[in-house]
Amino acid sequence: MSRARIDVAQERELPIEDPLSPQYFLEVIHDLGTLLAAIYDRRTGLTRNQTRIVIELLQNDGQTQTELANALSIHKVSVGIYVAELEAMGLVERRIHPTDGRAKCIFLTPLLHANKHIGQEHYAAIHGTAISGLGRKDYLTMLACMERMRDNLSKLDENDREEGRS
């Protein structure tokens, strides 16, 4: 982020009066995601896409650049740039693919594994602040609603793809 502090309220052109409007919903979701990512980026020193690559490799280490690009829906060239940045930080390393000598697999380094708790602690602290003041029942209801919305949108996405809408 180029700005030291994000003030999402200042970025809105017009106040939204109806909290049930689609625009209000989209703005709240967008603002929440932007703030979460900006705070995490600032605290860890990693960019969002670097973090996404690390998280993907924590789940499935040793992927090729193409596999990472497909898993994260990021252009292959961009993944190469992010991996090079992570490699320069000593967090990932490229190794020759076991069956395809032209390809390289990307692995997390022992340095990253030894320090991954730092990122996890940042996530936990940010999460704690984000949910401060919410009761357990409200929090679980919110998660259930978000999961339902995700499932609904996943179905819509699948239908769009089947109909040829990219």
CSV table of C-alpha atoms in Angstrom, one decimal:
chain,number,residue,atom,x,y,z
A,1,MET,CA,0.0,0.0,0.0
A,2,SER,CA,1.4,3.4,-0.9
A,3,ARG,CA,-0.4,5.2,2.0
A,4,ALA,CA,0.8,4.8,5.5
A,5,ARG,CA,-2.8,4.7,6.8
A,6,ILE,CA,-5.9,3.7,5.0
A,7,ASP,CA,-9.1,5.7,5.8
A,8,VAL,CA,-11.8,3.9,3.9
A,9,ALA,CA,-14.5,6.3,5.0
A,10,GLN,CA,-12.7,9.2,3.1
A,11,GLU,CA,-12.6,7.1,-0.1
A,12,ARG,CA,-16.4,6.9,-0.4
A,13,GLU,CA,-17.9,9.5,-2.8
A,14,LEU,CA,-21.4,9.5,-1.3
A,15,PRO,CA,-22.7,8.2,2.0
A,16,ILE,CA,-24.7,5.1,1.7
A,17,GLU,CA,-27.9,5.3,3.7
A,18,ASP,CA,-29.4,1.9,3.2
A,19,PRO,CA,-27.4,-0.9,4.9
A,20,LEU,CA,-29.5,-3.4,3.0
A,21,SER,CA,-28.3,-2.1,-0.4
A,22,PRO,CA,-25.9,-4.2,-2.5
A,23,GLN,CA,-23.5,-1.3,-2.7
A,24,TYR,CA,-23.3,-1.0,1.1
A,25,PHE,CA,-22.7,-4.8,1.4
A,26,LEU,CA,-19.9,-4.6,-1.2
A,27,GLU,CA,-18.3,-1.6,0.4
A,28,VAL,CA,-18.2,-3.1,3.8
A,29,ILE,CA,-16.8,-6.4,2.5
A,30,HIS,CA,-14.2,-4.5,0.4
A,31,ASP,CA,-13.2,-2.2,3.3
A,32,LEU,CA,-12.9,-5.1,5.7
A,33,GLY,CA,-10.7,-7.1,3.4
A,34,THR,CA,-8.6,-4.0,2.5
A,35,LEU,CA,-8.0,-3.2,6.1
A,36,LEU,CA,-7.2,-6.7,7.2
A,37,ALA,CA,-4.6,-7.1,4.3
A,38,ALA,CA,-3.1,-3.6,4.8
A,39,ILE,CA,-2.5,-4.2,8.6
A,40,TYR,CA,-1.1,-7.7,8.0
A,41,ASP,CA,1.1,-6.4,5.2
A,42,ARG,CA,2.5,-3.6,7.3
A,43,ARG,CA,3.2,-5.9,10.3
A,44,THR,CA,4.9,-8.7,8.4
A,45,GLY,CA,6.6,-6.8,5.6
A,46,LEU,CA,5.2,-9.1,3.0
A,47,THR,CA,2.8,-8.1,0.2
A,48,ARG,CA,-0.6,-9.8,-0.1
A,49,ASN,CA,0.5,-11.9,-3.0
A,50,GLN,CA,3.7,-12.9,-1.3
A,51,THR,CA,1.6,-14.0,1.7
A,52,ARG,CA,-0.8,-15.9,-0.5
A,53,ILE,CA,2.1,-17.8,-2.0
A,54,VAL,CA,3.5,-18.7,1.4
A,55,ILE,CA,0.1,-19.8,2.6
A,56,GLU,CA,-0.4,-22.0,-0.5
A,57,LEU,CA,3.0,-23.5,-0.1
A,58,LEU,CA,2.3,-24.2,3.6
A,59,GLN,CA,-0.6,-26.2,2.4
A,60,ASN,CA,1.1,-27.8,-0.5
A,61,ASP,CA,4.8,-27.3,-0.6
A,62,GLY,CA,6.9,-28.0,-3.7
A,63,GLN,CA,4.6,-26.7,-6.4
A,64,THR,CA,5.8,-25.4,-9.8
A,65,GLN,CA,5.3,-21.8,-10.7
A,66,THR,CA,2.5,-22.8,-13.1
A,67,GLU,CA,0.8,-24.8,-10.3
A,68,LEU,CA,1.0,-21.8,-8.0
A,69,ALA,CA,-0.3,-19.5,-10.6
A,70,ASN,CA,-3.3,-21.7,-11.3
A,71,ALA,CA,-4.0,-22.3,-7.6
A,72,LEU,CA,-4.0,-18.6,-6.8
A,73,SER,CA,-5.4,-17.2,-10.1
A,74,ILE,CA,-2.4,-15.0,-10.6
A,75,HIS,CA,-0.5,-14.7,-13.9
A,76,LYS,CA,2.5,-17.0,-14.1
A,77,VAL,CA,4.9,-14.2,-14.7
A,78,SER,CA,3.7,-12.3,-11.7
A,79,VAL,CA,4.1,-15.5,-9.5
A,80,GLY,CA,7.7,-15.6,-10.8
A,81,ILE,CA,8.3,-12.1,-9.6
A,82,TYR,CA,6.8,-12.8,-6.2
A,83,VAL,CA,8.7,-16.0,-5.8
A,84,ALA,CA,11.9,-14.2,-6.7
A,85,GLU,CA,11.2,-11.6,-4.0
A,86,LEU,CA,10.5,-14.3,-1.4
A,87,GLU,CA,13.6,-16.2,-2.6
A,88,ALA,CA,15.7,-13.0,-2.0
A,89,MET,CA,14.3,-12.8,1.5
A,90,GLY,CA,15.4,-16.4,2.1
A,91,LEU,CA,11.8,-17.7,2.6
A,92,VAL,CA,11.5,-20.0,-0.5
A,93,GLU,CA,13.9,-21.9,-2.7
A,94,ARG,CA,13.6,-23.3,-6.2
A,95,ARG,CA,14.6,-26.9,-6.8
A,96,ILE,CA,14.7,-28.9,-10.0
A,97,HIS,CA,11.5,-30.8,-10.6
A,98,PRO,CA,12.0,-34.6,-9.9
A,99,THR,CA,10.6,-35.7,-13.3
A,100,ASP,CA,10.8,-32.6,-15.6
A,101,GLY,CA,14.2,-31.1,-15.8
A,102,ARG,CA,12.9,-27.9,-17.4
A,103,ALA,CA,10.7,-27.1,-14.4
A,104,LYS,CA,11.5,-26.0,-10.9
A,105,CYS,CA,9.5,-26.6,-7.8
A,106,ILE,CA,9.2,-24.0,-5.1
A,107,PHE,CA,9.7,-25.0,-1.5
A,108,LEU,CA,9.5,-23.1,1.8
A,109,THR,CA,12.9,-22.8,3.5
A,110,PRO,CA,13.8,-23.8,7.1
A,111,LEU,CA,14.0,-20.0,7.8
A,112,LEU,CA,10.3,-19.6,7.0
A,113,HIS,CA,9.3,-22.7,8.9
A,114,ALA,CA,11.2,-21.5,12.0
A,115,ASN,CA,9.5,-18.1,11.8
A,116,LYS,CA,6.0,-18.9,10.6
A,117,HIS,CA,4.7,-18.5,14.1
A,118,ILE,CA,5.4,-14.7,13.8
A,119,GLY,CA,2.9,-14.4,10.9
A,120,GLN,CA,0.4,-16.6,12.8
A,121,GLU,CA,0.7,-14.4,15.9
A,122,HIS,CA,0.0,-11.3,13.7
A,123,TYR,CA,-3.1,-13.0,12.3
A,124,ALA,CA,-4.2,-13.9,15.8
A,125,ALA,CA,-3.8,-10.4,17.1
A,126,ILE,CA,-5.5,-8.8,14.1
A,127,HIS,CA,-8.4,-11.3,14.4
A,128,GLY,CA,-8.7,-10.6,18.1
A,129,THR,CA,-9.0,-6.9,17.4
A,130,ALA,CA,-11.4,-7.4,14.5
A,131,ILE,CA,-13.8,-9.4,16.6
A,132,SER,CA,-13.5,-7.4,19.8
A,133,GLY,CA,-16.9,-6.7,21.3
A,134,LEU,CA,-18.7,-9.5,19.4
A,135,GLY,CA,-20.3,-12.2,21.4
A,136,ARG,CA,-19.5,-15.8,20.6
A,137,LYS,CA,-23.0,-16.4,19.3
A,138,ASP,CA,-22.9,-13.4,17.0
A,139,TYR,CA,-19.4,-14.3,15.8
A,140,LEU,CA,-20.5,-17.9,14.9
A,141,THR,CA,-23.7,-16.6,13.3
A,142,MET,CA,-21.6,-14.1,11.2
A,143,LEU,CA,-19.2,-17.0,10.1
A,144,ALA,CA,-22.2,-19.2,9.2
A,145,CYS,CA,-23.6,-16.3,7.1
A,146,MET,CA,-20.3,-15.7,5.4
A,147,GLU,CA,-19.9,-19.4,4.6
A,148,ARG,CA,-23.4,-19.4,3.1
A,149,MET,CA,-22.6,-16.4,1.0
A,150,ARG,CA,-19.3,-18.0,-0.1
A,151,ASP,CA,-21.2,-21.2,-1.1
A,152,ASN,CA,-23.9,-19.2,-3.0
A,153,LEU,CA,-21.2,-17.3,-4.9
A,154,SER,CA,-19.2,-20.4,-5.6
A,155,LYS,CA,-22.3,-21.9,-7.3
A,156,LEU,CA,-22.9,-18.7,-9.2
A,157,ASP,CA,-19.2,-18.7,-10.3
A,158,GLU,CA,-19.5,-22.3,-11.4
A,159,ASN,CA,-22.7,-21.6,-13.4
A,160,ASP,CA,-21.1,-18.5,-15.0
A,161,ARG,CA,-18.0,-20.6,-16.1
A,162,GLU,CA,-20.3,-23.3,-17.5
A,163,GLU,CA,-22.1,-20.7,-19.5
A,164,GLY,CA,-18.8,-19.3,-20.9
A,165,ARG,CA,-18.8,-16.1,-18.8
A,166,SER,CA,-15.2,-15.6,-17.8
